[in-house]
Amino acid sequence: MEQEKNKQILVLGLDGAGKTSVLHSLALNRVQHSVAPTQGFNAVCISTEDSQLEFLEIGGSKPFRSCWEMYLSKGLLLIFVVDSADHNRLPEAKKHLHQLIGTNPILPLVVFANKQDLEAAYHITDIHEALALSEVGNDRKMFLFGTQVTENGSEIPSIMQDARDLIAQLAADMQ
Ligand code: G3D
Ligand code: MG
């Protein structure tokens, strides 16, 4: 029975947004930059006080994006990571996000407006607007966090710890 349940937390977003860096930092509780672009899939298991969370990152480069929707039906919730300073590609990120969530009106959504450390980064209110997050649907739980993965080895910012707690809670609610 257990195996039949959806357990995976999907981590999607354009290439270079910071998906791997965010995931590894959440797992280690330490800031950890990604060293290489993800080819294909990256599975990360994170233990919390009362559960194990399985995260699946699917590479964001074009050839892998067609895989995204296939995995959506198996996901507990969707984490969508954007590079807040990559203004030019926000419309593309928005398009993909809306395509993804369009297939599932209740899948909870957690958006990481990443790279908040960069001077050019849009504030989360602008990211909310650029990604049209007010249009994700009334029946969907949606959360937006401003995140940054900066000094390697330092403790992750408290907002990322909060995000991890929230994700664990949402995942528990969905099971
Ligand atoms: P992806 O998994 O979404 O493709 P990665 O993204 O985690 O591989 O990160 C892509 C690049 O962005 C990496 O740099 C990584 O160090 C950097 N990065 C990730 N998060 C942040 C952040 O919050 N702030 C800043 N300034 N950089 C970040 P390289 O140089 O290896 O391409
Ligand atoms: Mg990656």
PDB file of C-alpha atoms in Angstrom, residues 8-107:
ATOM      1  CA  GLN A   8       7.882  12.784  -4.384  1.00  0.00           C
ATOM      2  CA  ILE A   9       8.285  16.492  -4.037  1.00  0.00           C
ATOM      3  CA  LEU A  10       9.060  17.818  -7.485  1.00  0.00           C
ATOM      4  CA  VAL A  11      11.641  20.542  -7.881  1.00  0.00           C
ATOM      5  CA  LEU A  12      11.362  22.294 -11.217  1.00  0.00           C
ATOM      6  CA  GLY A  13      12.422  25.543 -12.828  1.00  0.00           C
ATOM      7  CA  LEU A  14      14.606  26.764 -15.657  1.00  0.00           C
ATOM      8  CA  ASP A  15      18.236  25.657 -15.787  1.00  0.00           C
ATOM      9  CA  GLY A  16      20.520  27.751 -13.625  1.00  0.00           C
ATOM     10  CA  ALA A  17      17.734  28.920 -11.276  1.00  0.00           C
ATOM     11  CA  GLY A  18      19.439  27.239  -8.320  1.00  0.00           C
ATOM     12  CA  LYS A  19      17.392  24.065  -7.847  1.00  0.00           C
ATOM     13  CA  THR A  20      20.339  21.823  -6.983  1.00  0.00           C
ATOM     14  CA  SER A  21      21.930  24.437  -4.749  1.00  0.00           C
ATOM     15  CA  VAL A  22      18.693  24.969  -2.831  1.00  0.00           C
ATOM     16  CA  LEU A  23      18.070  21.242  -2.462  1.00  0.00           C
ATOM     17  CA  HIS A  24      21.549  20.415  -1.250  1.00  0.00           C
ATOM     18  CA  SER A  25      21.472  23.312   1.199  1.00  0.00           C
ATOM     19  CA  LEU A  26      18.115  22.147   2.586  1.00  0.00           C
ATOM     20  CA  ALA A  27      19.457  18.615   2.934  1.00  0.00           C
ATOM     21  CA  LEU A  28      22.731  19.544   4.640  1.00  0.00           C
ATOM     22  CA  ASN A  29      21.435  22.500   6.638  1.00  0.00           C
ATOM     23  CA  ARG A  30      24.537  24.243   5.274  1.00  0.00           C
ATOM     24  CA  VAL A  31      24.895  26.447   2.266  1.00  0.00           C
ATOM     25  CA  GLN A  32      26.119  24.292  -0.579  1.00  0.00           C
ATOM     26  CA  HIS A  33      26.609  25.589  -4.109  1.00  0.00           C
ATOM     27  CA  SER A  34      25.945  23.249  -6.936  1.00  0.00           C
ATOM     28  CA  VAL A  35      29.125  22.359  -8.785  1.00  0.00           C
ATOM     29  CA  ALA A  36      27.682  21.175 -12.072  1.00  0.00           C
ATOM     30  CA  PRO A  37      24.468  21.546 -14.036  1.00  0.00           C
ATOM     31  CA  THR A  38      22.037  18.687 -13.473  1.00  0.00           C
ATOM     32  CA  GLN A  39      21.916  16.233 -16.321  1.00  0.00           C
ATOM     33  CA  GLY A  40      18.555  14.525 -16.151  1.00  0.00           C
ATOM     34  CA  PHE A  41      17.451  13.813 -12.598  1.00  0.00           C
ATOM     35  CA  ASN A  42      18.690  14.553  -9.124  1.00  0.00           C
ATOM     36  CA  ALA A  43      17.028  12.769  -6.208  1.00  0.00           C
ATOM     37  CA  VAL A  44      17.637  14.048  -2.685  1.00  0.00           C
ATOM     38  CA  CYS A  45      16.264  12.562   0.518  1.00  0.00           C
ATOM     39  CA  ILE A  46      15.769  14.827   3.511  1.00  0.00           C
ATOM     40  CA  SER A  47      14.940  13.511   6.960  1.00  0.00           C
ATOM     41  CA  THR A  48      12.821  15.665   9.174  1.00  0.00           C
ATOM     42  CA  GLU A  49      11.772  14.961  12.759  1.00  0.00           C
ATOM     43  CA  ASP A  50       8.942  12.671  11.803  1.00  0.00           C
ATOM     44  CA  SER A  51       9.300  11.832   8.152  1.00  0.00           C
ATOM     45  CA  GLN A  52      11.510  11.276   5.159  1.00  0.00           C
ATOM     46  CA  LEU A  53      10.979  13.593   2.246  1.00  0.00           C
ATOM     47  CA  GLU A  54      11.987  12.574  -1.224  1.00  0.00           C
ATOM     48  CA  PHE A  55      12.788  15.424  -3.578  1.00  0.00           C
ATOM     49  CA  LEU A  56      13.180  14.943  -7.292  1.00  0.00           C
ATOM     50  CA  GLU A  57      14.804  17.613  -9.402  1.00  0.00           C
ATOM     51  CA  ILE A  58      14.387  17.257 -13.116  1.00  0.00           C
ATOM     52  CA  GLY A  59      16.935  19.067 -15.260  1.00  0.00           C
ATOM     53  CA  GLY A  60      15.623  22.390 -16.473  1.00  0.00           C
ATOM     54  CA  SER A  61      17.319  22.498 -19.865  1.00  0.00           C
ATOM     55  CA  LYS A  62      15.035  22.218 -22.861  1.00  0.00           C
ATOM     56  CA  PRO A  63      15.269  18.461 -23.610  1.00  0.00           C
ATOM     57  CA  PHE A  64      14.092  17.600 -20.096  1.00  0.00           C
ATOM     58  CA  ARG A  65      11.175  19.952 -19.875  1.00  0.00           C
ATOM     59  CA  SER A  66       8.930  17.530 -21.730  1.00  0.00           C
ATOM     60  CA  CYS A  67       9.464  15.108 -18.801  1.00  0.00           C
ATOM     61  CA  TRP A  68       8.105  17.559 -16.282  1.00  0.00           C
ATOM     62  CA  GLU A  69       4.442  16.946 -16.893  1.00  0.00           C
ATOM     63  CA  MET A  70       4.855  13.191 -16.808  1.00  0.00           C
ATOM     64  CA  TYR A  71       6.117  13.442 -13.242  1.00  0.00           C
ATOM     65  CA  LEU A  72       3.568  15.966 -12.089  1.00  0.00           C
ATOM     66  CA  SER A  73       0.882  13.344 -11.646  1.00  0.00           C
ATOM     67  CA  LYS A  74       3.212  11.564  -9.204  1.00  0.00           C
ATOM     68  CA  GLY A  75       4.093  14.595  -7.141  1.00  0.00           C
ATOM     69  CA  LEU A  76       2.950  15.541  -3.653  1.00  0.00           C
ATOM     70  CA  LEU A  77       3.747  19.140  -4.252  1.00  0.00           C
ATOM     71  CA  LEU A  78       5.660  21.316  -6.630  1.00  0.00           C
ATOM     72  CA  ILE A  79       8.608  23.500  -5.746  1.00  0.00           C
ATOM     73  CA  PHE A  80       9.328  25.962  -8.518  1.00  0.00           C
ATOM     74  CA  VAL A  81      12.662  27.790  -8.373  1.00  0.00           C
ATOM     75  CA  VAL A  82      13.374  30.996 -10.273  1.00  0.00           C
ATOM     76  CA  ASP A  83      16.484  33.126 -10.618  1.00  0.00           C
ATOM     77  CA  SER A  84      15.130  36.450  -9.363  1.00  0.00           C
ATOM     78  CA  ALA A  85      17.833  38.369 -11.219  1.00  0.00           C
ATOM     79  CA  ASP A  86      17.293  36.717 -14.600  1.00  0.00           C
ATOM     80  CA  HIS A  87      14.705  39.263 -15.716  1.00  0.00           C
ATOM     81  CA  ASN A  88      14.807  38.214 -19.358  1.00  0.00           C
ATOM     82  CA  ARG A  89      13.755  34.670 -18.659  1.00  0.00           C
ATOM     83  CA  LEU A  90      11.002  35.378 -16.119  1.00  0.00           C
ATOM     84  CA  PRO A  91       8.338  35.301 -18.871  1.00  0.00           C
ATOM     85  CA  GLU A  92       9.605  31.887 -19.938  1.00  0.00           C
ATOM     86  CA  ALA A  93       9.597  30.680 -16.327  1.00  0.00           C
ATOM     87  CA  LYS A  94       6.050  31.988 -15.941  1.00  0.00           C
ATOM     88  CA  LYS A  95       4.890  30.182 -19.067  1.00  0.00           C
ATOM     89  CA  HIS A  96       6.302  26.862 -17.887  1.00  0.00           C
ATOM     90  CA  LEU A  97       4.971  27.268 -14.380  1.00  0.00           C
ATOM     91  CA  HIS A  98       1.428  27.922 -15.615  1.00  0.00           C
ATOM     92  CA  GLN A  99       1.602  25.033 -18.072  1.00  0.00           C
ATOM     93  CA  LEU A 100       2.674  22.752 -15.260  1.00  0.00           C
ATOM     94  CA  ILE A 101       0.097  23.716 -12.690  1.00  0.00           C
ATOM     95  CA  GLY A 102      -2.630  23.902 -15.330  1.00  0.00           C
ATOM     96  CA  THR A 103      -2.693  20.111 -15.340  1.00  0.00           C
ATOM     97  CA  ASN A 104      -3.449  19.857 -11.614  1.00  0.00           C
ATOM     98  CA  PRO A 105      -5.666  22.456  -9.917  1.00  0.00           C
ATOM     99  CA  ILE A 106      -4.899  21.405  -6.317  1.00  0.00           C
ATOM    100  CA  LEU A 107      -1.210  20.502  -6.351  1.00  0.00           C
TER     101      LEU A 107
END
